[in-house]
Coordinates of C-alpha atoms in Angstrom, one line a residue:
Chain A
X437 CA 21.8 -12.6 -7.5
X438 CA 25.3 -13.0 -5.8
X439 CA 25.2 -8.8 -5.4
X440 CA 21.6 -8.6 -3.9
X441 CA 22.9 -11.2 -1.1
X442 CA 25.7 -9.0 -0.1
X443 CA 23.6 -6.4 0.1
X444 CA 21.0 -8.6 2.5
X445 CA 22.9 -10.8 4.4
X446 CA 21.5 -14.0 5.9
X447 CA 20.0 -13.7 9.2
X448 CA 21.6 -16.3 10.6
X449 CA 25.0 -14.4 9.4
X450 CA 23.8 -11.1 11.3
X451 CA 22.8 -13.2 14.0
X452 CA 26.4 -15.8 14.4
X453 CA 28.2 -11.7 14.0
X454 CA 25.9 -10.4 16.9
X455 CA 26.9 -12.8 18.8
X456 CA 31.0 -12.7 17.9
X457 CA 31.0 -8.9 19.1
X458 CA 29.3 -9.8 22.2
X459 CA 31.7 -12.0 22.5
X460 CA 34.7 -10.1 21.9
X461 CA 33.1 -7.5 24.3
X462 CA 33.0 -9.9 27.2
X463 CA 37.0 -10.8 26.6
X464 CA 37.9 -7.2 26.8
X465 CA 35.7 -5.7 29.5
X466 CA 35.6 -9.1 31.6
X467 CA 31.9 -8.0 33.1
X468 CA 31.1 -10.6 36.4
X469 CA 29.1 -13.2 34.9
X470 CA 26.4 -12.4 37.0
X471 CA 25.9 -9.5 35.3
X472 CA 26.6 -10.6 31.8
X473 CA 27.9 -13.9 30.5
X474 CA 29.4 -14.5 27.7
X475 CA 28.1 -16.6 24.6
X476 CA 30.5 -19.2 25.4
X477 CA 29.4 -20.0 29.0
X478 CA 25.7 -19.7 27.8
X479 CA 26.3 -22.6 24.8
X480 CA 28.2 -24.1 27.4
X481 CA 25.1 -24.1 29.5
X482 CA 23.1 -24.9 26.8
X483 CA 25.2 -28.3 26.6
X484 CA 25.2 -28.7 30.0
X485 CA 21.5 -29.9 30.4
X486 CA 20.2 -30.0 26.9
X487 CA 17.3 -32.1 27.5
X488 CA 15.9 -28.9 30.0
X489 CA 16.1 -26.9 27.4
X490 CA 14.5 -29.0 24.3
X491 CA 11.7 -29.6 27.3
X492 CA 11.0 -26.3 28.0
X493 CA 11.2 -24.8 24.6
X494 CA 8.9 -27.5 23.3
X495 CA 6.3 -26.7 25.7
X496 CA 6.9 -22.5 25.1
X497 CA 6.7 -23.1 21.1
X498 CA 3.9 -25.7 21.3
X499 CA 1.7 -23.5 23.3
X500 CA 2.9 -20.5 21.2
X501 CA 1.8 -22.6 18.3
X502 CA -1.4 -23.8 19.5
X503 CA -2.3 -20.0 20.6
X504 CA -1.5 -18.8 17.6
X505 CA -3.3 -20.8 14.9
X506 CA -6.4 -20.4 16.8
X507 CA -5.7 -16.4 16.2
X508 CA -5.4 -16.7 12.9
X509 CA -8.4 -19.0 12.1
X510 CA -10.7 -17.1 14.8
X511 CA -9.3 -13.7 13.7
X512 CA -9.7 -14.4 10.3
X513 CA -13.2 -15.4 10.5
X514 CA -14.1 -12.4 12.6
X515 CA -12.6 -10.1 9.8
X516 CA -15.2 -11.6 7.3
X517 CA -17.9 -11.4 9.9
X518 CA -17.0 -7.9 10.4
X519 CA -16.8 -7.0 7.0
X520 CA -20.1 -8.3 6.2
X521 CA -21.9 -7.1 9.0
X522 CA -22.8 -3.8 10.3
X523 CA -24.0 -5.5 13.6
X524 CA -20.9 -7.4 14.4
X525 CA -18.7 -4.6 13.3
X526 CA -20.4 -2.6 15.8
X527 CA -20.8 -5.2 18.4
X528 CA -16.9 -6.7 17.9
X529 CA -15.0 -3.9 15.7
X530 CA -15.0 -0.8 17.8
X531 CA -14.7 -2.3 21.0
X532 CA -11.5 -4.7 19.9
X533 CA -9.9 -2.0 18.2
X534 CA -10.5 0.3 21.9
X535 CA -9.4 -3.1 24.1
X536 CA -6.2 -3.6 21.8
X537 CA -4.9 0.0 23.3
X538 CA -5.2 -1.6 26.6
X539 CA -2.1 -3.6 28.1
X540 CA -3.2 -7.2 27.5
X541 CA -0.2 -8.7 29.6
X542 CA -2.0 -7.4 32.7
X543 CA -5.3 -9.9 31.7
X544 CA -2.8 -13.1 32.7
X545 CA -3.5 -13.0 35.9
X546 CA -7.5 -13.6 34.9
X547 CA -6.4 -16.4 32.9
X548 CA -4.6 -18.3 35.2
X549 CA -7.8 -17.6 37.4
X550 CA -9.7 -18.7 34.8
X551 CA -7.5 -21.8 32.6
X552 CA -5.3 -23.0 35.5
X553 CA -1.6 -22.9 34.9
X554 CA -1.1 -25.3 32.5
X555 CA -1.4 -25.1 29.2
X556 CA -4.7 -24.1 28.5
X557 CA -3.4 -20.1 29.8
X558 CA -0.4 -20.0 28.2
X559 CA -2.4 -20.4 25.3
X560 CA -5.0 -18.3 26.0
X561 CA -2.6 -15.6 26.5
X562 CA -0.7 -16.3 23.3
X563 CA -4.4 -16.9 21.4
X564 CA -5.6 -13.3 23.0
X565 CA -2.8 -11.2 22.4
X566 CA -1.8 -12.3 18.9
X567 CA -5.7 -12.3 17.5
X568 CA -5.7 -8.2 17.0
X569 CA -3.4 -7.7 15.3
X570 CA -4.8 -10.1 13.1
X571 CA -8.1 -9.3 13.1
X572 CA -7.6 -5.3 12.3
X573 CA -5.0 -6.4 9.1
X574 CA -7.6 -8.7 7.8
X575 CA -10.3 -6.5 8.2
X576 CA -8.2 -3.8 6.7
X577 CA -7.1 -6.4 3.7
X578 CA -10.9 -7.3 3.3
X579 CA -12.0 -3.9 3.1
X580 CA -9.4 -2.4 0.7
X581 CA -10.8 -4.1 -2.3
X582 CA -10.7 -2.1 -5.8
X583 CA -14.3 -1.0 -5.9
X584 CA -14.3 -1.9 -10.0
X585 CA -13.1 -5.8 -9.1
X586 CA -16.3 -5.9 -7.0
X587 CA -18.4 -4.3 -9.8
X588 CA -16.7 -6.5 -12.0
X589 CA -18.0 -9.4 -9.8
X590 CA -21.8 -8.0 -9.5
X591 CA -22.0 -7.8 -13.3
X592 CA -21.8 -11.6 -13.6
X593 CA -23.8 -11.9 -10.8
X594 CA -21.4 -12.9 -8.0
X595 CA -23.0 -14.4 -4.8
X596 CA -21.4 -13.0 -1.3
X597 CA -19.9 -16.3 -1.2
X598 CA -18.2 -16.3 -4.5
X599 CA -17.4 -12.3 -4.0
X600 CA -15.4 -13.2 -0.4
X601 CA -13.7 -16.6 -1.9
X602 CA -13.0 -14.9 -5.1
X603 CA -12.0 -11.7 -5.2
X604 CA -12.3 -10.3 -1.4
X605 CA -9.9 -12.9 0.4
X606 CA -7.0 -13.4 -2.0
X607 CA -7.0 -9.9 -2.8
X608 CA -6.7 -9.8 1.4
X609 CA -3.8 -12.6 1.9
X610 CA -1.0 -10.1 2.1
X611 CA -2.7 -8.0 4.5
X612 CA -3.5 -11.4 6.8
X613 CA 0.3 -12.2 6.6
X614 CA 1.2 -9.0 7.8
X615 CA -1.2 -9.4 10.7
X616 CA 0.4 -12.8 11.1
X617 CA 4.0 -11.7 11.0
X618 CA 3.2 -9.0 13.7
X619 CA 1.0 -12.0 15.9
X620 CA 3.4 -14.4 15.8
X621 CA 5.9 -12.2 18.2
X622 CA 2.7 -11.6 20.6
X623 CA 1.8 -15.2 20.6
X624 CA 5.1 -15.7 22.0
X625 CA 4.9 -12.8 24.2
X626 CA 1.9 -13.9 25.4
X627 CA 3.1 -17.2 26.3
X628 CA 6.2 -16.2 28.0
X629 CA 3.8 -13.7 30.1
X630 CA 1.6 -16.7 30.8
X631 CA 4.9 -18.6 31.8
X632 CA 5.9 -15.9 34.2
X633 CA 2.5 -15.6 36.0
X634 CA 2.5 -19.0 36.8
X635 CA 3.8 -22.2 35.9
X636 CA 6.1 -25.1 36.0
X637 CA 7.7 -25.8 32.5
X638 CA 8.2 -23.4 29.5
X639 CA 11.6 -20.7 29.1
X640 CA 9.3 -18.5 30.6
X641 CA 9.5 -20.6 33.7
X642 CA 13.2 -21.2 33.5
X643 CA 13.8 -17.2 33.1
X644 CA 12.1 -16.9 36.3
X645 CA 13.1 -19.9 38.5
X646 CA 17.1 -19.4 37.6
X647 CA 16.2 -15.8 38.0
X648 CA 15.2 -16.2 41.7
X649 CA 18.6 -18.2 42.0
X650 CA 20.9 -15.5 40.5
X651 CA 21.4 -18.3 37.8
X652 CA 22.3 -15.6 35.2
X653 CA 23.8 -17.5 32.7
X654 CA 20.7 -19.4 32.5
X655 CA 18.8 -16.9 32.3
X656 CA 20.4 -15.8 29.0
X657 CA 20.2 -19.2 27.8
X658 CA 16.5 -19.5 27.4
X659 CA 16.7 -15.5 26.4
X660 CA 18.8 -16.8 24.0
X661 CA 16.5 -19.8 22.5
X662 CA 13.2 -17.5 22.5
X663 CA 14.9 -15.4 20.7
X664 CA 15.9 -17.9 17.8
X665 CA 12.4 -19.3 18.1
X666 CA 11.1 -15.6 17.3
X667 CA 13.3 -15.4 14.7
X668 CA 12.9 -19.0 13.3
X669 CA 9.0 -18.6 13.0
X670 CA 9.1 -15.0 11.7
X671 CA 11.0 -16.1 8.9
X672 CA 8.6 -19.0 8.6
X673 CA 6.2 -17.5 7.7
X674 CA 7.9 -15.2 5.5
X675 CA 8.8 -17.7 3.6
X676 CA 5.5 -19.2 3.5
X677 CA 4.5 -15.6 2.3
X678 CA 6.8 -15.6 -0.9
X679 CA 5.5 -19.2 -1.3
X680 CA 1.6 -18.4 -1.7
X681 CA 1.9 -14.9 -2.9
X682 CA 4.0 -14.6 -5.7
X683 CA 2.1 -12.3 -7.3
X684 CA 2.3 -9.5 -4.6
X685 CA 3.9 -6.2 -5.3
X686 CA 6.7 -6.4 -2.6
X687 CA 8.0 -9.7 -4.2
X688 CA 8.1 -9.1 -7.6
X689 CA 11.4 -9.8 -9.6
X690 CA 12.7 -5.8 -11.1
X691 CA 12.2 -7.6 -14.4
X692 CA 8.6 -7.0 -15.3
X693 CA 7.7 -8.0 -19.4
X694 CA 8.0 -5.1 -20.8
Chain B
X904 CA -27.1 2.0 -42.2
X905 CA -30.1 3.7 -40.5
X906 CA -29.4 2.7 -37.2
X907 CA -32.6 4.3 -35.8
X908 CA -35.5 1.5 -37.8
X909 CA -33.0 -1.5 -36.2
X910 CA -34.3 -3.2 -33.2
X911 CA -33.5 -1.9 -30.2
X912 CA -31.3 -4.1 -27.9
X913 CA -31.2 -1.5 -24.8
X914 CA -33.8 1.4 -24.4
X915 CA -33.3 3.4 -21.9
X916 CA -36.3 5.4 -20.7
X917 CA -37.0 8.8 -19.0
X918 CA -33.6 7.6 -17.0
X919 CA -32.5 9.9 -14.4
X920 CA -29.6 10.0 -11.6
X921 CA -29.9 12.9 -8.9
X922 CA -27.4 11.9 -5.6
X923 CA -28.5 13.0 -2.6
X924 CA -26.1 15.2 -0.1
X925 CA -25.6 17.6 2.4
X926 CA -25.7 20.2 0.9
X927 CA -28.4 19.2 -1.3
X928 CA -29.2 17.3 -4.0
X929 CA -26.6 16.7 -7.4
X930 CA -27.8 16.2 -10.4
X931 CA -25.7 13.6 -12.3
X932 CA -27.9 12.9 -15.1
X933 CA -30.8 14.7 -16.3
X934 CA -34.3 12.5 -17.1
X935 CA -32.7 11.2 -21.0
X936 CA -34.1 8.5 -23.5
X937 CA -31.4 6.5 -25.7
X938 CA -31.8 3.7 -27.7
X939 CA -28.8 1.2 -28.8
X940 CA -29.9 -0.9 -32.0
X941 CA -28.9 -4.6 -31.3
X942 CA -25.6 -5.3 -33.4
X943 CA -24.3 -0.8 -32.8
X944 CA -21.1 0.7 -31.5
X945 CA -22.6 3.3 -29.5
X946 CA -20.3 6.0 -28.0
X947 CA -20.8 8.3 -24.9
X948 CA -18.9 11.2 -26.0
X949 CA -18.3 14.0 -23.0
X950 CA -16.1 15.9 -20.5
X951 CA -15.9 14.9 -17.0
X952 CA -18.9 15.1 -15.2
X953 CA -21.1 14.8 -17.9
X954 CA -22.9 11.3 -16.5
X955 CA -21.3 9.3 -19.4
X956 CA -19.7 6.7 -16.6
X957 CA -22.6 7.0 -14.0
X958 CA -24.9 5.8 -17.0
X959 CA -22.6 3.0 -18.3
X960 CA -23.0 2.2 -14.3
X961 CA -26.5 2.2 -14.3
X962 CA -26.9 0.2 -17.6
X963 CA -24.6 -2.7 -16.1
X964 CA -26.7 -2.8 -13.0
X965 CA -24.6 -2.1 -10.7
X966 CA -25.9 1.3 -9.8
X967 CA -29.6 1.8 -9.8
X968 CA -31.2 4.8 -11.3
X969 CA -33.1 7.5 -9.3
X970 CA -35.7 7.3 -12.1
X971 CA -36.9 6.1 -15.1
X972 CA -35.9 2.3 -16.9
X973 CA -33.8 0.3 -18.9
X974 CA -35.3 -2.5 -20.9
X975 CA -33.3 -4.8 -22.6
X976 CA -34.5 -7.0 -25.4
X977 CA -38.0 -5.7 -24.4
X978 CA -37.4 -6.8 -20.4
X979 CA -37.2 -4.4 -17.8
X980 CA -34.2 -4.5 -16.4
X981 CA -33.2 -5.5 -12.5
X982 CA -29.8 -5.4 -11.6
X983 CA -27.0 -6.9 -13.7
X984 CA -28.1 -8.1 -17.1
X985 CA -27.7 -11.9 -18.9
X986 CA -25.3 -11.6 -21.6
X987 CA -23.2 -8.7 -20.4
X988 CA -19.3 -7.8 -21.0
X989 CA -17.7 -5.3 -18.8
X990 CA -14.5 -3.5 -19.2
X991 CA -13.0 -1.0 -17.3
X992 CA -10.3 2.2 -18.0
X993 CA -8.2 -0.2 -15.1
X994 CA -8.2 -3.5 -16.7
X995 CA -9.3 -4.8 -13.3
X996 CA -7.1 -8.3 -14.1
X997 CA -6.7 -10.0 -10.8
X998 CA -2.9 -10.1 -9.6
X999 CA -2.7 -13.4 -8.3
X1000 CA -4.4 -15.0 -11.1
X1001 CA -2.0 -16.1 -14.2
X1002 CA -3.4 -14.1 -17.7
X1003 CA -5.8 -17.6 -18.6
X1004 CA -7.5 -17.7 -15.1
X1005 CA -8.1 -14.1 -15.4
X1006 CA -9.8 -14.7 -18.3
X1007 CA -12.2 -17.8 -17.3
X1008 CA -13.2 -15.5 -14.6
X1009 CA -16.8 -14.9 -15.7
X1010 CA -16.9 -19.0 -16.5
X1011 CA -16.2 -19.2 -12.7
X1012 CA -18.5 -16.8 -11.9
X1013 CA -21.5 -17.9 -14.3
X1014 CA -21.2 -21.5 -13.7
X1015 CA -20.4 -22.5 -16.8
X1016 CA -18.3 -25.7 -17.8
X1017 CA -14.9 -25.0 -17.2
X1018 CA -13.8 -27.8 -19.8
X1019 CA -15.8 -26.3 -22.5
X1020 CA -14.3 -22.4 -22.2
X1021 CA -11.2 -23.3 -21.4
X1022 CA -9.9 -23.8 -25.1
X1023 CA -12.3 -20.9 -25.8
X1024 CA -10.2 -18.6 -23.6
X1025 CA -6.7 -19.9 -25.1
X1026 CA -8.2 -19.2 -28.8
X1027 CA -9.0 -15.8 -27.2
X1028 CA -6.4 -14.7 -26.2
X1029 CA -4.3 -16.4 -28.9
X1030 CA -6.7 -14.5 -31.0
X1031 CA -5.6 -10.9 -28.9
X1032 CA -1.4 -12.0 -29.6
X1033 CA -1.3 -13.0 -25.8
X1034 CA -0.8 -16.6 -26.8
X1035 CA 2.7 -16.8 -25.5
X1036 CA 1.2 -14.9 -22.2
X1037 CA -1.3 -17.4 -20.9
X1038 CA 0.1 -18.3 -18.1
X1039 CA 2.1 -15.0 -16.9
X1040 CA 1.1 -12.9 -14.1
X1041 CA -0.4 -9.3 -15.0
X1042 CA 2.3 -7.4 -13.4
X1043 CA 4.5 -9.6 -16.2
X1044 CA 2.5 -7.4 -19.0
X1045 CA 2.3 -4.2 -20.2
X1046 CA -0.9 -1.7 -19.9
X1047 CA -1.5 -2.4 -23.4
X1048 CA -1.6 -6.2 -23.4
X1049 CA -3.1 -6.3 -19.9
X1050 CA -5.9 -4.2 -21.4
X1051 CA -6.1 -7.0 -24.1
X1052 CA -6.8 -9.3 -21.0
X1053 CA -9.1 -7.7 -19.9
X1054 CA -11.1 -7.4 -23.3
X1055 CA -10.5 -11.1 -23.8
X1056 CA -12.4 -11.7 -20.2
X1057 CA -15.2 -9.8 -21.2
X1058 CA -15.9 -11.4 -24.7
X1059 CA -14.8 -15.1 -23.5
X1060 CA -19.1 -16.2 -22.8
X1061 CA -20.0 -14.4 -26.0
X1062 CA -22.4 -11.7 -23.8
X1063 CA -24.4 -9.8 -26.7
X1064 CA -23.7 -6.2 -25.0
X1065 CA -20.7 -4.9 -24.3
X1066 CA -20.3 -1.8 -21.4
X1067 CA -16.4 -0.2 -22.3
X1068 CA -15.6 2.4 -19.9
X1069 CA -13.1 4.6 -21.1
X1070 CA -11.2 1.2 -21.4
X1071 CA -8.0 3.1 -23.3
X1072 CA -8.1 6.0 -21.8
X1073 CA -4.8 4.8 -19.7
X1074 CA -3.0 3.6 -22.8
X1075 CA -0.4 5.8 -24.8
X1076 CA -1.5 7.1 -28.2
X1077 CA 0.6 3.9 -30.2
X1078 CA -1.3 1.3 -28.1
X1079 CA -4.7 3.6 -28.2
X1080 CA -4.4 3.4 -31.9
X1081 CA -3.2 -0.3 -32.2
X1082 CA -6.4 -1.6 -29.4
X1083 CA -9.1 0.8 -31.6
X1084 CA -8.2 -1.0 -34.5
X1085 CA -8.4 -4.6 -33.3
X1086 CA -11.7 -3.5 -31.4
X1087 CA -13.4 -2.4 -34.5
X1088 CA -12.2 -6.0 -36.1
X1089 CA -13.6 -7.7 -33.2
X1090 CA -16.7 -6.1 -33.6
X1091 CA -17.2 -6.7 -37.2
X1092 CA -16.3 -10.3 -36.3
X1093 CA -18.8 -10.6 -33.6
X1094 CA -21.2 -7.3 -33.8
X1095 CA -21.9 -6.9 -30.6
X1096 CA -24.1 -4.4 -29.1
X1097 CA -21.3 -2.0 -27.3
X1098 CA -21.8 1.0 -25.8
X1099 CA -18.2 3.0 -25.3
X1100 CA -17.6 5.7 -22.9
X1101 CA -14.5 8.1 -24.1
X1102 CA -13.9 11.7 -23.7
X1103 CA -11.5 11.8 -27.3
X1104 CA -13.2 12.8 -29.9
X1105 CA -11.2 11.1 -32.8
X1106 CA -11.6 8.2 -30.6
X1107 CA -15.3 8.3 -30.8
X1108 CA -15.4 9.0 -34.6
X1109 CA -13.5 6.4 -35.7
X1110 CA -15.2 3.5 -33.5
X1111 CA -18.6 4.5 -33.4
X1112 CA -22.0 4.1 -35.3
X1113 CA -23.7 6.4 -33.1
X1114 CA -22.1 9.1 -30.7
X1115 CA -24.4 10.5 -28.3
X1116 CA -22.7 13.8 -27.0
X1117 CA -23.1 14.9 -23.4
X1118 CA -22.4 17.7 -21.3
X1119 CA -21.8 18.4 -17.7
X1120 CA -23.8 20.2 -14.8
X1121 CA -26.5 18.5 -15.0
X1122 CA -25.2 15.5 -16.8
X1123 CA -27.4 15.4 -20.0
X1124 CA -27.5 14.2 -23.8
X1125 CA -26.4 17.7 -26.1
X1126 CA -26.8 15.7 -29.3
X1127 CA -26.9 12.6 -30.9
X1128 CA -24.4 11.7 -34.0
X1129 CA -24.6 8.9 -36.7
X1130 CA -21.2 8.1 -38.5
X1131 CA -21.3 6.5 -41.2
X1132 CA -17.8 6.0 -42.3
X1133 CA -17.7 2.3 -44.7
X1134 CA -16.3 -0.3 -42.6
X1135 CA -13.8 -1.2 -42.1
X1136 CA -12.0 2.3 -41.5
X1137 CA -8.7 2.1 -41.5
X1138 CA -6.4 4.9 -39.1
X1139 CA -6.4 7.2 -42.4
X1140 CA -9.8 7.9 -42.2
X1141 CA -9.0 10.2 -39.5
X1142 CA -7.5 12.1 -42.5
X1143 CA -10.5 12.8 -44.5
X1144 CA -12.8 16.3 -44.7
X1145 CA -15.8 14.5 -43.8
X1146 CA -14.0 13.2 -40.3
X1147 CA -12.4 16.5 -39.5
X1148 CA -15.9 18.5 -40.5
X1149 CA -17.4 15.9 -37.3
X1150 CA -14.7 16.2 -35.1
X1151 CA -14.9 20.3 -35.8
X1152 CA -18.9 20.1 -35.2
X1153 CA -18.2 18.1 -31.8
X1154 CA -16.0 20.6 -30.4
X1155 CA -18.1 23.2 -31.2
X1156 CA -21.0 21.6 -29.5
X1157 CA -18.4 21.4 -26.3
X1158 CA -17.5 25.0 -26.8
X1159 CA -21.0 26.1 -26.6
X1160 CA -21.5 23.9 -23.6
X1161 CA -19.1 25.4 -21.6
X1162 CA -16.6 22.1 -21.8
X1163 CA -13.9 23.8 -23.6
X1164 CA -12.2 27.1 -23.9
X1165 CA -15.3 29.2 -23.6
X1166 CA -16.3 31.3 -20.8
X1167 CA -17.9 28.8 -18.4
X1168 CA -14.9 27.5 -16.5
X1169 CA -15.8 25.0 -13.8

């Protein structure tokens, strides 16, 4: 055990080292703050107005949150529909899988149009550009099942319904949370682009207002939180994974019984 | 035993299997009769090719014939039978299901009462030496006992035939030889109707009442074989003139079919 965590160190360890170096870079090469501050004047920033920061990151993560458990239950659902359908895999499938090639951060715009700039867009965005990814791994997941486990199931006379809950959708899970770990960066970037378009709270909104005032330190500061809120909910639901899935093949202990 | 005056459990009737493609239509299984008595160990003995999976397909239901019927205790048959055990040459077990939900399965799938099989499926697998393996995962077990499993699943609601697809064909000779012999007990123990696809002849010999041996292109029935070895056999009977006389007689039949050696490669 002690060897395999040398081997894979903590993230937070990689993370505390990343930001030593950076660190030590700043003392030696003495960049104009402007440019680049260091880690100290960014926590020191950080300290300076805490209660901007746990605001705004609220907001950003609640919103990312919101966006992104509506992808996942929506997503999901359209997987089975897709899967069971030929008419909604023609009506939905093709043309999500052609729209996903499109940039989806040039839609906010539409939303803000649309939703307003409060919440309801940030959400939108996070909702619109995180659902793909989950849609196409769960219909991927769904679809992959070993043809003999469904044979298996028509022999004692499975219904669709006992087919999907049965065999189709656990046999599925560790495709979904694949979909879900690559959604849950876009539901942030999505939020953050729904942030910049237009709005007045969320780190998106504090990039951009301490932007337009050469605020630079500040800047980093919210760069900095959004990207230990990434990180944070990544590993979330990685850990979730390991939870629920014991059984699947990139888990597994070396020692198998035999 | 003269398995031909016992009651027919399945007959299968002027059966045929043609797929269509492209290129025209493939002939999986020329139009063939077969009967399995009720209570027989019925082999499919063949090469790849032959039709010997494609008809243990079209016997569970899951595939349906191009022609011809199936009629089982007297009923013709539409889609999957009552009273039917499956197992596969993959032992199909579910990963994230422990070995004991694996096998209440069919009780899930059936409706049955849970509380009623579940001690069933423990005496099972006790019953199969997986006792201390209940409540592993399958990736915990080896191909042998996983193949166990999946044997246990199938027998666990007592289904009166039993479809075996090539379900040792995976296995290393040891386990092959150890899983024949507890299958033969387990079907003295229970008799059920099972019909056994395998492409080893020795395999075949020592299991079966019945061999019915098939060759490929079309897929069709060459021959049909009673055995009539006393039971039980033990692994020695493999040994004896009389077995190696059969298992000479089958590969001729091969040899003359083109499966083996001769000419006809392909």
């Amino acid at each position: 055990m002690k060897r395999r965590r040398w081997r894979q160190p903590p993230v937070a360890v990689v993370f505390v080292l990343l930001l030593l170096a950076w660190q030590a870079g700043c003392w030696l090469l003495q960049p104009s703050p402007l440019v680049l501050p260091s880690p100290r004047m960014i926590f020191a920033e950080l300290l300076d107005d805490p209660q901007l920061y746990l605001g705004n990151s609220w907001y950003t993560l609640s919103n990312t949150l919101a966006g992104f458990a509506m992808a996942v239950v929506i997503g999901v659902l359209l997987a089975v529909g897709i899967v069971y359908s030929r008419v909604l895999e023609t009506l939905l499938y093709t043309p999500l899988v052609a729209m996903n090639s499109i940039p989806k951060v040039a839609l906010a715009p539409v939303f803000i149009l649309w939703l307003g700039t409060g919440n309801q867009s940030k959400i939108g965005m996070a909702f619109l550009i995180a659902i793909f990814a989950i849609v196409i791994d769960a219909v991927l997941g769904l679809r992959t099942v070993d043809p003999d486990m469904l044979a298996l199931g028509r022999t004692l006379k499975g219904t669709p319904l006992k087919m999907l809950v049965k065999i189709r959708f656990p046999g599925a899970l560790p495709a979904i949370f694949s979909g879900m770990k690559v959604g849950i960066a876009l539901a942030l970037v999505g939020t953050i682009t729904g942030e910049f378009v237009a709005a007045q709270k969320g780190l998106g909104y504090v990039i951009m207002s301490a932007q337009g005032a050469f605020e630079t330190t500040r800047v980093f500061a919210a760069l900095l939180i959004l990207s230990v809120i990434g990180t944070v909910l990544f590993y979330l639901l990685e850990w979730a994974e390991r939870a629920l899935l014991p059984w699947h093949v990139s888990h597994r202990a070396v020692s198998a019984g035999h | 035993m003269d398995v031909a005056l016992a009651a027919a459990h399945v007959s299968i009737e002027g059966l045929g299997k043609t797929y269509k493609s492209p290129r025209g239509d493939v002939v999986a299984l020329q139009t063939l009769d077969l009967q399995l008595p009720r209570g027989a160990f019925v082999s499919l003995l063949g090469p790849s090719g032959c039709g010997k999976s494609t008809l243990l397909k079209i016997v569970s239901g899951v595939e349906a014939p191009s022609s011809g019927d199936i009629r089982i205790g007297g009923e013709v048959m539409r889609g999957p039978p009552d009273g039917l055990g499956m197992v596969f040459q993959r032992d199909v077990l579910m990963d994230w299901r422990s070995i004991l939900d694996n096998v209440m399965l069919p009780v899930e799938f059936l409706e049955l009462p849970r509380k009623e099989y579940r001690p069933k499926a423990r005496e099972l697998l006790r019953l199969f030496g997986l006792g201390d393996f209940m409540d592993r995962y399958p990736w915990e077990l080896s191909g042998g006992m996983r193949q166990r499993a999946a044997i246990c699943r199938a027998l666990l609601t007592d289904p009166q035939l039993l479809l075996m697809d090539e379900p040792f064909g995976a296995l290393d000779a040891f386990t092959r030889d150890e899983l024949n012999l507890e299958l033969q007990k387990t079907w003295l123990r229970t008799r059920k109707t099972v019909l056994f696809v395998t492409h080893s002849i020795p395999e075949a010999i020592f299991l079966s009442d019945r061999i019915v041996v098939m060759a490929a292109r079309p897929g069709r029935i060459v021959e049909v074989i009673d055995v009539d070895f006393p039971r039980p056999r033990p692994l020695s009977v493999r040994e004896e003139p009389e077995f190696a006389r059969l298992a000479r007689h089958i590969r001729e039949i091969f040899e003359a079919t083109g499966a083996l050696g001769g000419g006809d490669v392909g």
